[in-house]
PDB file of C-alpha atoms in Angstrom:
ATOM      1  CA  UNK A   1      26.416 -63.914   8.027  1.00  0.00           C
ATOM      2  CA  UNK A   2      26.595 -61.357  10.820  1.00  0.00           C
ATOM      3  CA  UNK A   3      26.968 -63.113  14.141  1.00  0.00           C
ATOM      4  CA  UNK A   4      24.928 -61.997  17.105  1.00  0.00           C
ATOM      5  CA  UNK A   5      26.770 -61.416  20.348  1.00  0.00           C
ATOM      6  CA  UNK A   6      26.191 -63.790  23.232  1.00  0.00           C
ATOM      7  CA  UNK A   7      27.673 -61.328  25.691  1.00  0.00           C
ATOM      8  CA  UNK A   8      26.069 -61.721  29.097  1.00  0.00           C
ATOM      9  CA  UNK A   9      25.015 -58.386  30.558  1.00  0.00           C
ATOM     10  CA  UNK A  10      23.031 -57.407  33.642  1.00  0.00           C
ATOM     11  CA  UNK A  11      19.421 -56.912  32.647  1.00  0.00           C
ATOM     12  CA  UNK A  12      19.167 -53.401  34.111  1.00  0.00           C
ATOM     13  CA  UNK A  13      17.404 -50.344  32.750  1.00  0.00           C
ATOM     14  CA  UNK A  14      20.785 -48.620  32.491  1.00  0.00           C
ATOM     15  CA  UNK A  15      22.101 -51.305  30.153  1.00  0.00           C
ATOM     16  CA  UNK A  16      18.966 -51.084  28.059  1.00  0.00           C
ATOM     17  CA  UNK A  17      19.232 -47.299  27.790  1.00  0.00           C
ATOM     18  CA  UNK A  18      22.909 -47.383  26.800  1.00  0.00           C
ATOM     19  CA  UNK A  19      22.420 -50.115  24.193  1.00  0.00           C
ATOM     20  CA  UNK A  20      19.389 -48.359  22.694  1.00  0.00           C
ATOM     21  CA  UNK A  21      21.070 -44.951  22.664  1.00  0.00           C
ATOM     22  CA  UNK A  22      24.249 -46.204  20.992  1.00  0.00           C
ATOM     23  CA  UNK A  23      22.161 -48.072  18.429  1.00  0.00           C
ATOM     24  CA  UNK A  24      20.262 -44.887  17.557  1.00  0.00           C
ATOM     25  CA  UNK A  25      23.483 -42.865  17.367  1.00  0.00           C
ATOM     26  CA  UNK A  26      25.029 -45.341  14.937  1.00  0.00           C
ATOM     27  CA  UNK A  27      21.852 -45.364  12.854  1.00  0.00           C
ATOM     28  CA  UNK A  28      22.121 -41.562  12.789  1.00  0.00           C
ATOM     29  CA  UNK A  29      25.707 -41.816  11.546  1.00  0.00           C
ATOM     30  CA  UNK A  30      24.546 -44.197   8.830  1.00  0.00           C
ATOM     31  CA  UNK A  31      21.794 -41.785   7.784  1.00  0.00           C
ATOM     32  CA  UNK A  32      24.320 -38.941   7.567  1.00  0.00           C
ATOM     33  CA  UNK A  33      26.430 -41.107   5.286  1.00  0.00           C
ATOM     34  CA  UNK A  34      23.477 -42.015   3.070  1.00  0.00           C
ATOM     35  CA  UNK A  35      22.466 -38.364   2.895  1.00  0.00           C
ATOM     36  CA  UNK A  36      25.873 -37.572   1.356  1.00  0.00           C
ATOM     37  CA  UNK A  37      25.737 -33.898   2.264  1.00  0.00           C
ATOM     38  CA  UNK A  38      22.431 -33.347   0.483  1.00  0.00           C
ATOM     39  CA  UNK A  39      23.744 -34.480  -2.904  1.00  0.00           C
ATOM     40  CA  UNK A  40      21.328 -37.400  -3.325  1.00  0.00           C
ATOM     41  CA  UNK A  41      17.846 -36.502  -4.557  1.00  0.00           C
ATOM     42  CA  UNK A  42      16.040 -39.361  -2.842  1.00  0.00           C
ATOM     43  CA  UNK A  43      17.721 -38.550   0.494  1.00  0.00           C
ATOM     44  CA  UNK A  44      17.229 -34.790   0.927  1.00  0.00           C
ATOM     45  CA  UNK A  45      18.500 -33.199   4.155  1.00  0.00           C
ATOM     46  CA  UNK A  46      14.985 -32.738   5.519  1.00  0.00           C
ATOM     47  CA  UNK A  47      14.362 -36.486   5.245  1.00  0.00           C
ATOM     48  CA  UNK A  48      17.751 -37.401   6.705  1.00  0.00           C
ATOM     49  CA  UNK A  49      17.398 -35.172   9.741  1.00  0.00           C
ATOM     50  CA  UNK A  50      13.757 -36.145  10.232  1.00  0.00           C
ATOM     51  CA  UNK A  51      14.759 -39.801  10.389  1.00  0.00           C
ATOM     52  CA  UNK A  52      17.602 -38.941  12.748  1.00  0.00           C
ATOM     53  CA  UNK A  53      15.135 -37.093  14.965  1.00  0.00           C
ATOM     54  CA  UNK A  54      12.773 -40.065  15.015  1.00  0.00           C
ATOM     55  CA  UNK A  55      15.681 -42.362  15.831  1.00  0.00           C
ATOM     56  CA  UNK A  56      16.878 -40.244  18.745  1.00  0.00           C
ATOM     57  CA  UNK A  57      13.379 -39.757  20.149  1.00  0.00           C
ATOM     58  CA  UNK A  58      12.780 -43.505  20.016  1.00  0.00           C
ATOM     59  CA  UNK A  59      15.907 -43.962  22.120  1.00  0.00           C
ATOM     60  CA  UNK A  60      14.140 -42.055  24.902  1.00  0.00           C
ATOM     61  CA  UNK A  61      11.106 -44.331  25.012  1.00  0.00           C
ATOM     62  CA  UNK A  62      12.106 -47.774  23.752  1.00  0.00           C
ATOM     63  CA  UNK A  63      14.328 -48.768  26.731  1.00  0.00           C
ATOM     64  CA  UNK A  64      11.484 -48.170  29.193  1.00  0.00           C
ATOM     65  CA  UNK A  65       8.970 -50.088  27.083  1.00  0.00           C
ATOM     66  CA  UNK A  66      11.539 -52.850  26.721  1.00  0.00           C
ATOM     67  CA  UNK A  67      12.198 -52.905  30.467  1.00  0.00           C
ATOM     68  CA  UNK A  68       8.477 -53.045  31.228  1.00  0.00           C
ATOM     69  CA  UNK A  69       7.917 -55.949  28.845  1.00  0.00           C
ATOM     70  CA  UNK A  70      10.992 -57.672  30.215  1.00  0.00           C
ATOM     71  CA  UNK A  71       9.695 -57.503  33.771  1.00  0.00           C
ATOM     72  CA  UNK A  72       6.413 -58.964  32.537  1.00  0.00           C
ATOM     73  CA  UNK A  73       8.444 -61.675  30.770  1.00  0.00           C
ATOM     74  CA  UNK A  74       6.844 -60.762  27.457  1.00  0.00           C
ATOM     75  CA  UNK A  75      10.089 -60.145  25.585  1.00  0.00           C
ATOM     76  CA  UNK A  76      13.349 -62.039  25.172  1.00  0.00           C
ATOM     77  CA  UNK A  77      15.983 -59.505  26.226  1.00  0.00           C
ATOM     78  CA  UNK A  78      18.837 -61.723  25.064  1.00  0.00           C
ATOM     79  CA  UNK A  79      17.542 -61.502  21.502  1.00  0.00           C
ATOM     80  CA  UNK A  80      17.007 -57.749  21.766  1.00  0.00           C
ATOM     81  CA  UNK A  81      20.565 -57.255  23.006  1.00  0.00           C
ATOM     82  CA  UNK A  82      21.790 -59.538  20.248  1.00  0.00           C
ATOM     83  CA  UNK A  83      19.982 -57.489  17.615  1.00  0.00           C
ATOM     84  CA  UNK A  84      21.126 -54.126  18.992  1.00  0.00           C
ATOM     85  CA  UNK A  85      24.775 -55.109  19.379  1.00  0.00           C
ATOM     86  CA  UNK A  86      24.843 -56.706  15.925  1.00  0.00           C
ATOM     87  CA  UNK A  87      23.154 -53.674  14.366  1.00  0.00           C
ATOM     88  CA  UNK A  88      25.630 -51.323  16.044  1.00  0.00           C
ATOM     89  CA  UNK A  89      28.529 -53.301  14.603  1.00  0.00           C
ATOM     90  CA  UNK A  90      26.890 -53.417  11.168  1.00  0.00           C
ATOM     91  CA  UNK A  91      26.247 -49.658  11.050  1.00  0.00           C
ATOM     92  CA  UNK A  92      29.847 -48.915  12.020  1.00  0.00           C
ATOM     93  CA  UNK A  93      31.210 -51.435   9.521  1.00  0.00           C
ATOM     94  CA  UNK A  94      29.032 -50.051   6.713  1.00  0.00           C
ATOM     95  CA  UNK A  95      30.166 -46.499   7.440  1.00  0.00           C
ATOM     96  CA  UNK A  96      33.858 -47.354   7.614  1.00  0.00           C
ATOM     97  CA  UNK A  97      33.768 -49.541   4.510  1.00  0.00           C
ATOM     98  CA  UNK A  98      31.912 -46.828   2.579  1.00  0.00           C
ATOM     99  CA  UNK A  99      34.581 -44.268   3.468  1.00  0.00           C
ATOM    100  CA  UNK A 100      37.193 -46.764   2.337  1.00  0.00           C
ATOM    101  CA  UNK A 101      35.525 -47.409  -1.021  1.00  0.00           C
ATOM    102  CA  UNK A 102      35.175 -43.663  -1.592  1.00  0.00           C
ATOM    103  CA  UNK A 103      38.952 -43.392  -1.517  1.00  0.00           C
ATOM    104  CA  UNK A 104      39.289 -46.145  -4.107  1.00  0.00           C
ATOM    105  CA  UNK A 105      36.895 -44.322  -6.426  1.00  0.00           C
ATOM    106  CA  UNK A 106      38.409 -40.883  -5.915  1.00  0.00           C
ATOM    107  CA  UNK A 107      35.469 -39.429  -4.004  1.00  0.00           C
ATOM    108  CA  UNK A 108      37.579 -38.164  -1.106  1.00  0.00           C
ATOM    109  CA  UNK A 109      40.614 -35.888  -0.810  1.00  0.00           C
ATOM    110  CA  UNK A 110      39.500 -33.901  -3.863  1.00  0.00           C
ATOM    111  CA  UNK A 111      40.636 -30.264  -3.879  1.00  0.00           C
ATOM    112  CA  UNK A 112      39.380 -27.903  -6.624  1.00  0.00           C
ATOM    113  CA  UNK A 113      42.148 -26.489  -8.798  1.00  0.00           C
ATOM    114  CA  UNK A 114      41.212 -22.939  -7.886  1.00  0.00           C
ATOM    115  CA  UNK A 115      41.810 -23.669  -4.215  1.00  0.00           C
ATOM    116  CA  UNK A 116      44.918 -25.824  -4.659  1.00  0.00           C
ATOM    117  CA  UNK A 117      46.587 -22.985  -6.589  1.00  0.00           C
ATOM    118  CA  UNK A 118      46.061 -20.554  -3.724  1.00  0.00           C
ATOM    119  CA  UNK A 119      48.948 -19.773  -1.318  1.00  0.00           C
ATOM    120  CA  UNK A 120      48.985 -22.069   1.710  1.00  0.00           C
ATOM    121  CA  UNK A 121      48.401 -19.238   4.180  1.00  0.00           C
ATOM    122  CA  UNK A 122      45.156 -18.356   2.394  1.00  0.00           C
ATOM    123  CA  UNK A 123      43.618 -21.819   2.639  1.00  0.00           C
ATOM    124  CA  UNK A 124      41.474 -23.211   5.428  1.00  0.00           C
ATOM    125  CA  UNK A 125      42.582 -26.071   7.633  1.00  0.00           C
ATOM    126  CA  UNK A 126      40.059 -28.301   5.896  1.00  0.00           C
ATOM    127  CA  UNK A 127      41.449 -27.746   2.398  1.00  0.00           C
ATOM    128  CA  UNK A 128      45.043 -28.027   3.611  1.00  0.00           C
ATOM    129  CA  UNK A 129      44.190 -31.351   5.242  1.00  0.00           C
ATOM    130  CA  UNK A 130      42.469 -32.708   2.156  1.00  0.00           C
ATOM    131  CA  UNK A 131      45.323 -31.575  -0.090  1.00  0.00           C
ATOM    132  CA  UNK A 132      47.883 -33.191   2.217  1.00  0.00           C
ATOM    133  CA  UNK A 133      46.125 -36.554   2.392  1.00  0.00           C
ATOM    134  CA  UNK A 134      45.258 -36.453  -1.295  1.00  0.00           C
ATOM    135  CA  UNK A 135      48.869 -35.847  -2.314  1.00  0.00           C
ATOM    136  CA  UNK A 136      49.748 -39.531  -1.957  1.00  0.00           C
ATOM    137  CA  UNK A 137      47.271 -41.884  -3.608  1.00  0.00           C
ATOM    138  CA  UNK A 138      49.088 -44.881  -2.150  1.00  0.00           C
ATOM    139  CA  UNK A 139      48.700 -43.635   1.413  1.00  0.00           C
ATOM    140  CA  UNK A 140      45.002 -43.027   0.809  1.00  0.00           C
ATOM    141  CA  UNK A 141      44.600 -46.608  -0.418  1.00  0.00           C
ATOM    142  CA  UNK A 142      46.318 -47.954   2.702  1.00  0.00           C
ATOM    143  CA  UNK A 143      43.898 -46.001   4.905  1.00  0.00           C
ATOM    144  CA  UNK A 144      41.007 -47.252   2.772  1.00  0.00           C
ATOM    145  CA  UNK A 145      42.075 -50.880   3.173  1.00  0.00           C
ATOM    146  CA  UNK A 146      42.350 -50.447   6.937  1.00  0.00           C
ATOM    147  CA  UNK A 147      38.846 -48.963   7.052  1.00  0.00           C
ATOM    148  CA  UNK A 148      37.326 -51.742   4.964  1.00  0.00           C
ATOM    149  CA  UNK A 149      39.169 -54.572   6.706  1.00  0.00           C
ATOM    150  CA  UNK A 150      38.546 -53.084  10.153  1.00  0.00           C
ATOM    151  CA  UNK A 151      34.841 -52.834   9.426  1.00  0.00           C
ATOM    152  CA  UNK A 152      34.698 -56.395   8.136  1.00  0.00           C
ATOM    153  CA  UNK A 153      36.537 -57.755  11.179  1.00  0.00           C
ATOM    154  CA  UNK A 154      34.013 -56.014  13.416  1.00  0.00           C
ATOM    155  CA  UNK A 155      31.223 -58.217  12.077  1.00  0.00           C
ATOM    156  CA  UNK A 156      32.519 -61.474  13.528  1.00  0.00           C
ATOM    157  CA  UNK A 157      32.839 -62.192  17.239  1.00  0.00           C
ATOM    158  CA  UNK A 158      36.095 -64.030  16.543  1.00  0.00           C
ATOM    159  CA  UNK A 159      37.723 -60.932  15.053  1.00  0.00           C
ATOM    160  CA  UNK A 160      35.757 -58.189  16.823  1.00  0.00           C
ATOM    161  CA  UNK A 161      38.672 -57.513  19.176  1.00  0.00           C
ATOM    162  CA  UNK A 162      41.205 -56.718  16.446  1.00  0.00           C
ATOM    163  CA  UNK A 163      38.592 -54.915  14.338  1.00  0.00           C
ATOM    164  CA  UNK A 164      37.670 -52.633  17.229  1.00  0.00           C
ATOM    165  CA  UNK A 165      41.351 -51.911  17.877  1.00  0.00           C
ATOM    166  CA  UNK A 166      41.968 -50.938  14.243  1.00  0.00           C
ATOM    167  CA  UNK A 167      38.873 -48.761  13.996  1.00  0.00           C
ATOM    168  CA  UNK A 168      39.382 -47.087  17.367  1.00  0.00           C
ATOM    169  CA  UNK A 169      42.880 -45.938  16.415  1.00  0.00           C
ATOM    170  CA  UNK A 170      41.649 -44.706  13.023  1.00  0.00           C
ATOM    171  CA  UNK A 171      38.589 -42.923  14.385  1.00  0.00           C
ATOM    172  CA  UNK A 172      40.392 -41.307  17.302  1.00  0.00           C
ATOM    173  CA  UNK A 173      42.997 -39.900  14.930  1.00  0.00           C
ATOM    174  CA  UNK A 174      40.308 -38.813  12.468  1.00  0.00           C
ATOM    175  CA  UNK A 175      38.236 -37.118  15.164  1.00  0.00           C
ATOM    176  CA  UNK A 176      41.241 -35.169  16.444  1.00  0.00           C
ATOM    177  CA  UNK A 177      42.045 -34.076  12.881  1.00  0.00           C
ATOM    178  CA  UNK A 178      38.443 -32.984  12.358  1.00  0.00           C
ATOM    179  CA  UNK A 179      38.543 -30.935  15.559  1.00  0.00           C
ATOM    180  CA  UNK A 180      41.941 -29.279  15.360  1.00  0.00           C
ATOM    181  CA  UNK A 181      42.018 -28.752  11.592  1.00  0.00           C
ATOM    182  CA  UNK A 182      38.502 -27.310  11.618  1.00  0.00           C
ATOM    183  CA  UNK A 183      36.864 -29.761   9.256  1.00  0.00           C
ATOM    184  CA  UNK A 184      33.185 -29.345   8.422  1.00  0.00           C
ATOM    185  CA  UNK A 185      30.583 -30.050  11.095  1.00  0.00           C
ATOM    186  CA  UNK A 186      29.145 -33.063   9.273  1.00  0.00           C
ATOM    187  CA  UNK A 187      32.487 -34.862   9.097  1.00  0.00           C
ATOM    188  CA  UNK A 188      33.179 -34.088  12.746  1.00  0.00           C
ATOM    189  CA  UNK A 189      29.766 -35.297  13.879  1.00  0.00           C
ATOM    190  CA  UNK A 190      30.077 -38.527  11.928  1.00  0.00           C
ATOM    191  CA  UNK A 191      33.540 -39.328  13.270  1.00  0.00           C
ATOM    192  CA  UNK A 192      32.393 -38.636  16.835  1.00  0.00           C
ATOM    193  CA  UNK A 193      29.341 -40.875  16.470  1.00  0.00           C
ATOM    194  CA  UNK A 194      31.417 -43.718  15.045  1.00  0.00           C
ATOM    195  CA  UNK A 195      34.073 -43.284  17.724  1.00  0.00           C
ATOM    196  CA  UNK A 196      31.376 -43.461  20.399  1.00  0.00           C
ATOM    197  CA  UNK A 197      30.082 -46.693  18.877  1.00  0.00           C
ATOM    198  CA  UNK A 198      33.483 -48.380  18.736  1.00  0.00           C
ATOM    199  CA  UNK A 199      34.292 -47.181  22.259  1.00  0.00           C
ATOM    200  CA  UNK A 200      31.012 -48.700  23.446  1.00  0.00           C
ATOM    201  CA  UNK A 201      31.967 -52.059  21.944  1.00  0.00           C
ATOM    202  CA  UNK A 202      35.372 -51.838  23.600  1.00  0.00           C
ATOM    203  CA  UNK A 203      33.811 -51.076  26.992  1.00  0.00           C
ATOM    204  CA  UNK A 204      31.570 -54.127  26.663  1.00  0.00           C
ATOM    205  CA  UNK A 205      34.729 -56.228  26.328  1.00  0.00           C
ATOM    206  CA  UNK A 206      36.754 -54.252  28.888  1.00  0.00           C
ATOM    207  CA  UNK A 207      37.890 -57.339  30.810  1.00  0.00           C
ATOM    208  CA  UNK A 208      39.562 -58.754  27.705  1.00  0.00           C
ATOM    209  CA  UNK A 209      41.233 -55.418  26.984  1.00  0.00           C
ATOM    210  CA  UNK A 210      42.581 -55.189  30.534  1.00  0.00           C
ATOM    211  CA  UNK A 211      43.847 -58.751  30.329  1.00  0.00           C
ATOM    212  CA  UNK A 212      45.546 -58.133  26.992  1.00  0.00           C
ATOM    213  CA  UNK A 213      47.110 -54.718  27.626  1.00  0.00           C
ATOM    214  CA  UNK A 214      47.792 -54.690  31.366  1.00  0.00           C
ATOM    215  CA  UNK A 215      48.140 -58.277  32.537  1.00  0.00           C
ATOM    216  CA  UNK A 216      49.862 -59.969  29.609  1.00  0.00           C
ATOM    217  CA  UNK A 217      53.655 -59.847  29.922  1.00  0.00           C
ATOM    218  CA  UNK A 218      56.016 -59.895  26.975  1.00  0.00           C
ATOM    219  CA  UNK A 219      58.148 -63.004  26.502  1.00  0.00           C
ATOM    220  CA  UNK A 220      61.002 -61.033  24.901  1.00  0.00           C
ATOM    221  CA  UNK A 221      64.417 -61.275  26.610  1.00  0.00           C
ATOM    222  CA  UNK A 222      65.223 -58.191  28.653  1.00  0.00           C
ATOM    223  CA  UNK A 223      67.948 -56.676  30.804  1.00  0.00           C
ATOM    224  CA  UNK A 224      67.817 -58.455  34.136  1.00  0.00           C
ATOM    225  CA  UNK A 225      68.025 -56.411  37.309  1.00  0.00           C
ATOM    226  CA  UNK A 226      66.697 -57.134  40.755  1.00  0.00           C
ATOM    227  CA  UNK A 227      66.452 -53.454  41.589  1.00  0.00           C
ATOM    228  CA  UNK A 228      63.147 -51.828  40.682  1.00  0.00           C
ATOM    229  CA  UNK A 229      64.813 -48.436  41.140  1.00  0.00           C
ATOM    230  CA  UNK A 230      67.423 -49.207  38.475  1.00  0.00           C
ATOM    231  CA  UNK A 231      64.716 -50.372  36.085  1.00  0.00           C
ATOM    232  CA  UNK A 232      62.692 -47.199  36.573  1.00  0.00           C
ATOM    233  CA  UNK A 233      65.780 -45.017  36.112  1.00  0.00           C
ATOM    234  CA  UNK A 234      66.587 -46.747  32.828  1.00  0.00           C
ATOM    235  CA  UNK A 235      63.017 -46.397  31.623  1.00  0.00           C
ATOM    236  CA  UNK A 236      62.831 -42.727  32.570  1.00  0.00           C
ATOM    237  CA  UNK A 237      66.195 -41.984  30.970  1.00  0.00           C
ATOM    238  CA  UNK A 238      64.780 -42.647  27.499  1.00  0.00           C
ATOM    239  CA  UNK A 239      62.325 -39.781  27.983  1.00  0.00           C
ATOM    240  CA  UNK A 240      64.541 -37.402  29.951  1.00  0.00           C
ATOM    241  CA  UNK A 241      67.694 -37.806  27.848  1.00  0.00           C
ATOM    242  CA  UNK A 242      65.724 -37.360  24.631  1.00  0.00           C
ATOM    243  CA  UNK A 243      64.266 -34.157  26.087  1.00  0.00           C
ATOM    244  CA  UNK A 244      67.728 -32.856  26.964  1.00  0.00           C
ATOM    245  CA  UNK A 245      68.970 -33.719  23.477  1.00  0.00           C
ATOM    246  CA  UNK A 246      66.049 -31.835  21.932  1.00  0.00           C
ATOM    247  CA  UNK A 247      66.738 -28.818  24.147  1.00  0.00           C
ATOM    248  CA  UNK A 248      70.358 -28.924  22.983  1.00  0.00           C
ATOM    249  CA  UNK A 249      69.269 -28.946  19.328  1.00  0.00           C
ATOM    250  CA  UNK A 250      66.998 -25.994  20.041  1.00  0.00           C
ATOM    251  CA  UNK A 251      69.895 -24.065  21.571  1.00  0.00           C
ATOM    252  CA  UNK A 252      71.921 -24.509  18.370  1.00  0.00           C
ATOM    253  CA  UNK A 253      69.282 -22.565  16.448  1.00  0.00           C
ATOM    254  CA  UNK A 254      69.745 -19.372  18.476  1.00  0.00           C
TER     255      UNK A 254
END
């Protein structure tokens, strides 16, 4: 069963607005997924975008109604936060798992024969990207497993940390691909919405992230030196010497 978060947050209007807005954005991403590009009869584009519009408009009013009722002590904000945060995680998990299952069933990375037979310089960035990722079925399955597992881990507070880390790395990479390889607007919008949602969850747990990435020291044995200057020189040399080596290789090509 999906666990509700017990995260303690200041009961400010700003927190209410951000939680409500992210919830509506993730619901919008879910609706885009269910719409399936207009290929499902019972979810035509006009219905999908109408529901998205209603969702986004509600995000403008609900936080203020919520804040008013909260000040009158007529609503339990802890339960509202719990519902919103849980729903955000569920929407993201559903989306990511669905994209994973699509890869298992061959519904992604499909390139029509007529396009795949065209010269590379005549194809769009989108088709080149799909052909590249679809070339290796095994690689696609690995990505699918990461999407499904990452989504599942997001649904439990015990594993939310690792799930968010997996999905953030996947979604950031996917969003950059969608931007720079000129993928369709729907795919780009969906990846951005999901990335925003995962980033929001990460920000909520920012103290744990700082503790893990910046304050936790490795226990691995290392070269001992009392001089900070020597340590910094050694660290910098890995970058600088590799640059010089690359410049040397480039000079051999002239």
